[in-house]
Structure formats: structure tokens, C-alpha cells
Amino acid sequence: MRVFKKIVWGLLILLVLIQFIPRSINKSDKITPTDIVNNYRVPDQVQSVLNRACYDCHSNNTRYPWYAHVQPFRLLLDRHIIDGKEELNFSEYGSYSKKRQFNKLKSIGESLEEGTMPLKSYRIMHADARLTEAEKAVVLKWVEDTRNLIVEGKSKTSL
């Protein structure tokens, strides 16, 4: 029993101490020139879905939930955002090569069709990130149209 109390106290002290670990902030109020909306036409309905279901991990602007203020959840969230932005960052999309832009759109389409994005763990905590079949269809159509523009060598500025 005495050992158990020591373990519990040790864990409590550790929990308090990790609250002092610095937090990174992924929040920019600016839309960068390389943001996808400045490079390709993104219909309002698609933009709404991207904002709700994708941008927290795949842009330079995260909406932090209440549990982001508590460690170790914040550490996990920060790692998730770093990994997400490494894979795809809509805020930097215009800086990608055309081939990479095309392939990222292809991956978005495949992820939606396979149901792997948004991640299940994200959908559990963010009910508004769950996409309806109609929303998926709209995004898939936009993905296909935008991929065609890339193949044709067109962008928002050339339309």
C-alpha cells in the first residue's frame, strides 16, 4: 500500500510538472500568397469542409479545443499538427511543385473515398468534422476539377 501511494504521488507530481512544457502555437490570421485559395478556385462549400475537417492539422491555422490547454493532450495535439502539416499544408500549397500539388489532390481524393481522412480519432473529438456523403462528393468533384486544371497548366490567375 505504501508503494502504491508513492507511485500515485509521483504520477501527480509528474502531471503537474509537465504542465510547464512550452506549447507551440499554430495560428496565423493571414492567408498567405501560397494558400490554396490564392492559387486555385475553392468553392465556398468546399472551403467550409476544409475549414471544418482539414485545416486544424493541414494549415497554419489551428482551432485549439479546450483540452489543448492540458498536458499531455497538448503534446499529442502538437505532434499531430506537425505530422499533418508535413504531409499536406494548405497554407503552403502554392509553393509545392505542380506534380506534388497533383499528387496531394489525388491523395485527398483517395483518403475521402477510403474514409481514412479525417482521422477517426479526430472525428471522435470533433463531431463537426464528420463528412456527409454529399460533402464528400462536392470535395471529390473539386479535387477532380482542380487536378484537371493542373494538368492543363491553369491556376486561379490564368482563368
Short mmCIF file of C-alpha atoms in Angstrom, two decimals:
data_model
loop_
_atom_site.label_atom_id
_atom_site.label_comp_id
_atom_site.label_asym_id
_atom_site.label_seq_id
_atom_site.Cartn_x
_atom_site.Cartn_y
_atom_site.Cartn_z
CA MET A 1 0.00 0.00 0.00
CA ARG A 2 2.84 2.35 0.82
CA VAL A 3 4.48 1.75 -2.59
CA PHE A 4 1.15 2.40 -4.29
CA LYS A 5 0.83 5.80 -2.58
CA LYS A 6 4.34 6.73 -3.68
CA ILE A 7 3.54 5.83 -7.27
CA VAL A 8 0.32 7.87 -7.22
CA TRP A 9 2.10 10.89 -5.72
CA GLY A 10 4.90 10.54 -8.25
CA LEU A 11 2.41 10.49 -11.12
CA LEU A 12 0.57 13.52 -9.73
CA ILE A 13 3.80 15.48 -9.41
CA LEU A 14 4.78 14.46 -12.94
CA LEU A 15 1.36 15.57 -14.23
CA VAL A 16 1.80 18.99 -12.59
CA LEU A 17 5.35 19.40 -13.88
CA ILE A 18 4.51 18.60 -17.50
CA GLN A 19 2.02 21.48 -17.48
CA PHE A 20 5.06 23.78 -17.71
CA ILE A 21 6.29 22.31 -21.00
CA PRO A 22 6.15 25.13 -23.57
CA ARG A 23 3.39 24.92 -26.13
CA SER A 24 3.76 25.70 -29.79
CA ILE A 25 1.06 27.76 -31.42
CA ASN A 26 -0.08 27.06 -34.96
CA LYS A 27 -2.16 30.16 -35.53
CA SER A 28 -1.86 32.70 -38.29
CA ASP A 29 -4.55 35.23 -39.03
CA LYS A 30 -3.15 35.80 -42.51
CA ILE A 31 -3.96 33.98 -45.70
CA THR A 32 -0.58 33.50 -47.30
CA PRO A 33 0.04 34.05 -51.03
CA THR A 34 0.83 30.33 -51.22
CA ASP A 35 -2.50 29.32 -49.66
CA ILE A 36 -4.55 27.07 -51.90
CA VAL A 37 -7.35 29.66 -52.08
CA ASN A 38 -4.92 32.12 -53.67
CA ASN A 39 -3.83 29.59 -56.28
CA TYR A 40 -6.96 27.64 -57.21
CA ARG A 41 -10.66 28.35 -57.08
CA VAL A 42 -12.12 26.81 -53.93
CA PRO A 43 -15.93 26.99 -53.85
CA ASP A 44 -17.46 28.14 -50.55
CA GLN A 45 -18.95 24.70 -49.86
CA VAL A 46 -15.53 23.05 -50.29
CA GLN A 47 -13.81 25.75 -48.24
CA SER A 48 -16.30 25.17 -45.45
CA VAL A 49 -15.47 21.45 -45.39
CA LEU A 50 -11.72 22.13 -45.50
CA ASN A 51 -12.00 24.61 -42.61
CA ARG A 52 -14.07 22.25 -40.51
CA ALA A 53 -12.40 18.92 -41.20
CA CYS A 54 -8.88 19.55 -42.53
CA TYR A 55 -7.35 22.90 -41.62
CA ASP A 56 -6.71 22.18 -37.92
CA CYS A 57 -3.93 19.76 -38.89
CA HIS A 58 -3.23 20.72 -42.52
CA SER A 59 -2.83 24.52 -42.43
CA ASN A 60 -1.08 27.26 -40.49
CA ASN A 61 -4.25 27.96 -38.56
CA THR A 62 -5.46 25.55 -35.89
CA ARG A 63 -8.62 25.96 -33.82
CA TYR A 64 -7.47 24.67 -30.45
CA PRO A 65 -10.05 22.76 -28.41
CA TRP A 66 -10.36 23.17 -24.64
CA TYR A 67 -8.21 20.12 -23.89
CA ALA A 68 -5.29 21.70 -25.75
CA HIS A 69 -4.54 23.64 -22.58
CA VAL A 70 -3.81 20.46 -20.64
CA GLN A 71 -0.70 18.35 -20.97
CA PRO A 72 -0.14 15.62 -22.15
CA PHE A 73 -3.01 16.24 -24.59
CA ARG A 74 -1.29 19.34 -25.96
CA LEU A 75 1.90 17.42 -26.70
CA LEU A 76 -0.10 14.83 -28.62
CA LEU A 77 -2.00 17.54 -30.46
CA ASP A 78 1.20 19.42 -31.36
CA ARG A 79 2.75 16.21 -32.72
CA HIS A 80 -0.40 15.54 -34.72
CA ILE A 81 -0.32 19.05 -36.24
CA ILE A 82 3.37 18.79 -37.13
CA ASP A 83 2.81 15.43 -38.84
CA GLY A 84 -0.28 16.72 -40.63
CA LYS A 85 1.46 19.82 -41.96
CA GLU A 86 4.43 17.76 -43.11
CA GLU A 87 2.08 15.61 -45.16
CA LEU A 88 -0.03 18.45 -46.56
CA ASN A 89 -0.24 22.13 -45.70
CA PHE A 90 -3.00 24.02 -47.48
CA SER A 91 -1.37 27.31 -46.41
CA GLU A 92 1.78 26.39 -48.35
CA TYR A 93 0.10 24.52 -51.20
CA GLY A 94 1.10 27.10 -53.82
CA SER A 95 4.77 26.56 -53.03
CA TYR A 96 4.53 22.88 -53.99
CA SER A 97 5.61 21.74 -57.46
CA LYS A 98 2.74 21.09 -59.88
CA LYS A 99 3.47 17.37 -59.66
CA ARG A 100 3.27 17.47 -55.87
CA GLN A 101 0.07 19.56 -55.98
CA PHE A 102 -1.46 17.00 -58.35
CA ASN A 103 -0.40 14.09 -56.14
CA LYS A 104 -1.68 15.76 -52.97
CA LEU A 105 -5.08 16.24 -54.58
CA LYS A 106 -5.01 12.60 -55.66
CA SER A 107 -4.25 11.60 -52.05
CA ILE A 108 -7.10 13.79 -50.77
CA GLY A 109 -9.49 12.02 -53.13
CA GLU A 110 -8.26 8.58 -52.14
CA SER A 111 -8.43 9.42 -48.44
CA LEU A 112 -12.00 10.60 -48.77
CA GLU A 113 -13.06 7.57 -50.78
CA GLU A 114 -11.39 5.18 -48.35
CA GLY A 115 -12.68 7.09 -45.31
CA THR A 116 -9.21 7.46 -43.80
CA MET A 117 -9.46 11.25 -43.51
CA PRO A 118 -10.26 12.98 -41.33
CA LEU A 119 -8.73 10.52 -38.91
CA LYS A 120 -11.16 8.53 -36.80
CA SER A 121 -9.54 9.84 -33.61
CA TYR A 122 -10.13 13.40 -34.84
CA ARG A 123 -13.74 12.69 -35.79
CA ILE A 124 -14.42 11.32 -32.30
CA MET A 125 -13.35 14.58 -30.68
CA HIS A 126 -14.70 16.85 -33.46
CA ALA A 127 -18.17 15.78 -34.46
CA ASP A 128 -18.38 18.63 -36.98
CA ALA A 129 -15.50 17.07 -38.92
CA ARG A 130 -17.63 14.08 -39.91
CA LEU A 131 -18.45 14.46 -43.58
CA THR A 132 -21.72 13.54 -45.20
CA GLU A 133 -21.74 11.67 -48.48
CA ALA A 134 -22.90 14.88 -50.20
CA GLU A 135 -19.97 16.83 -48.74
CA LYS A 136 -17.54 14.12 -49.82
CA ALA A 137 -18.99 14.22 -53.33
CA VAL A 138 -18.56 18.01 -53.53
CA VAL A 139 -14.95 17.82 -52.38
CA LEU A 140 -14.20 14.90 -54.72
CA LYS A 141 -15.63 16.87 -57.65
CA TRP A 142 -13.48 19.88 -56.71
CA VAL A 143 -10.42 17.64 -56.39
CA GLU A 144 -11.03 16.20 -59.85
CA ASP A 145 -11.66 19.64 -61.41
CA THR A 146 -8.55 21.11 -59.78
CA ARG A 147 -6.40 18.17 -60.88
CA ASN A 148 -7.60 18.77 -64.43
CA LEU A 149 -6.61 22.44 -64.15
CA ILE A 150 -3.14 21.41 -63.02
CA VAL A 151 -2.79 19.02 -65.97
CA GLU A 152 -3.90 21.82 -68.30
CA GLY A 153 -1.37 24.14 -66.66
CA LYS A 154 -4.03 26.52 -65.38
CA SER A 155 -4.35 28.17 -61.99
CA LYS A 156 -6.66 30.73 -60.46
CA THR A 157 -4.69 33.55 -62.04
CA SER A 158 -4.83 32.06 -65.52
CA LEU A 159 -8.62 31.57 -65.52
#
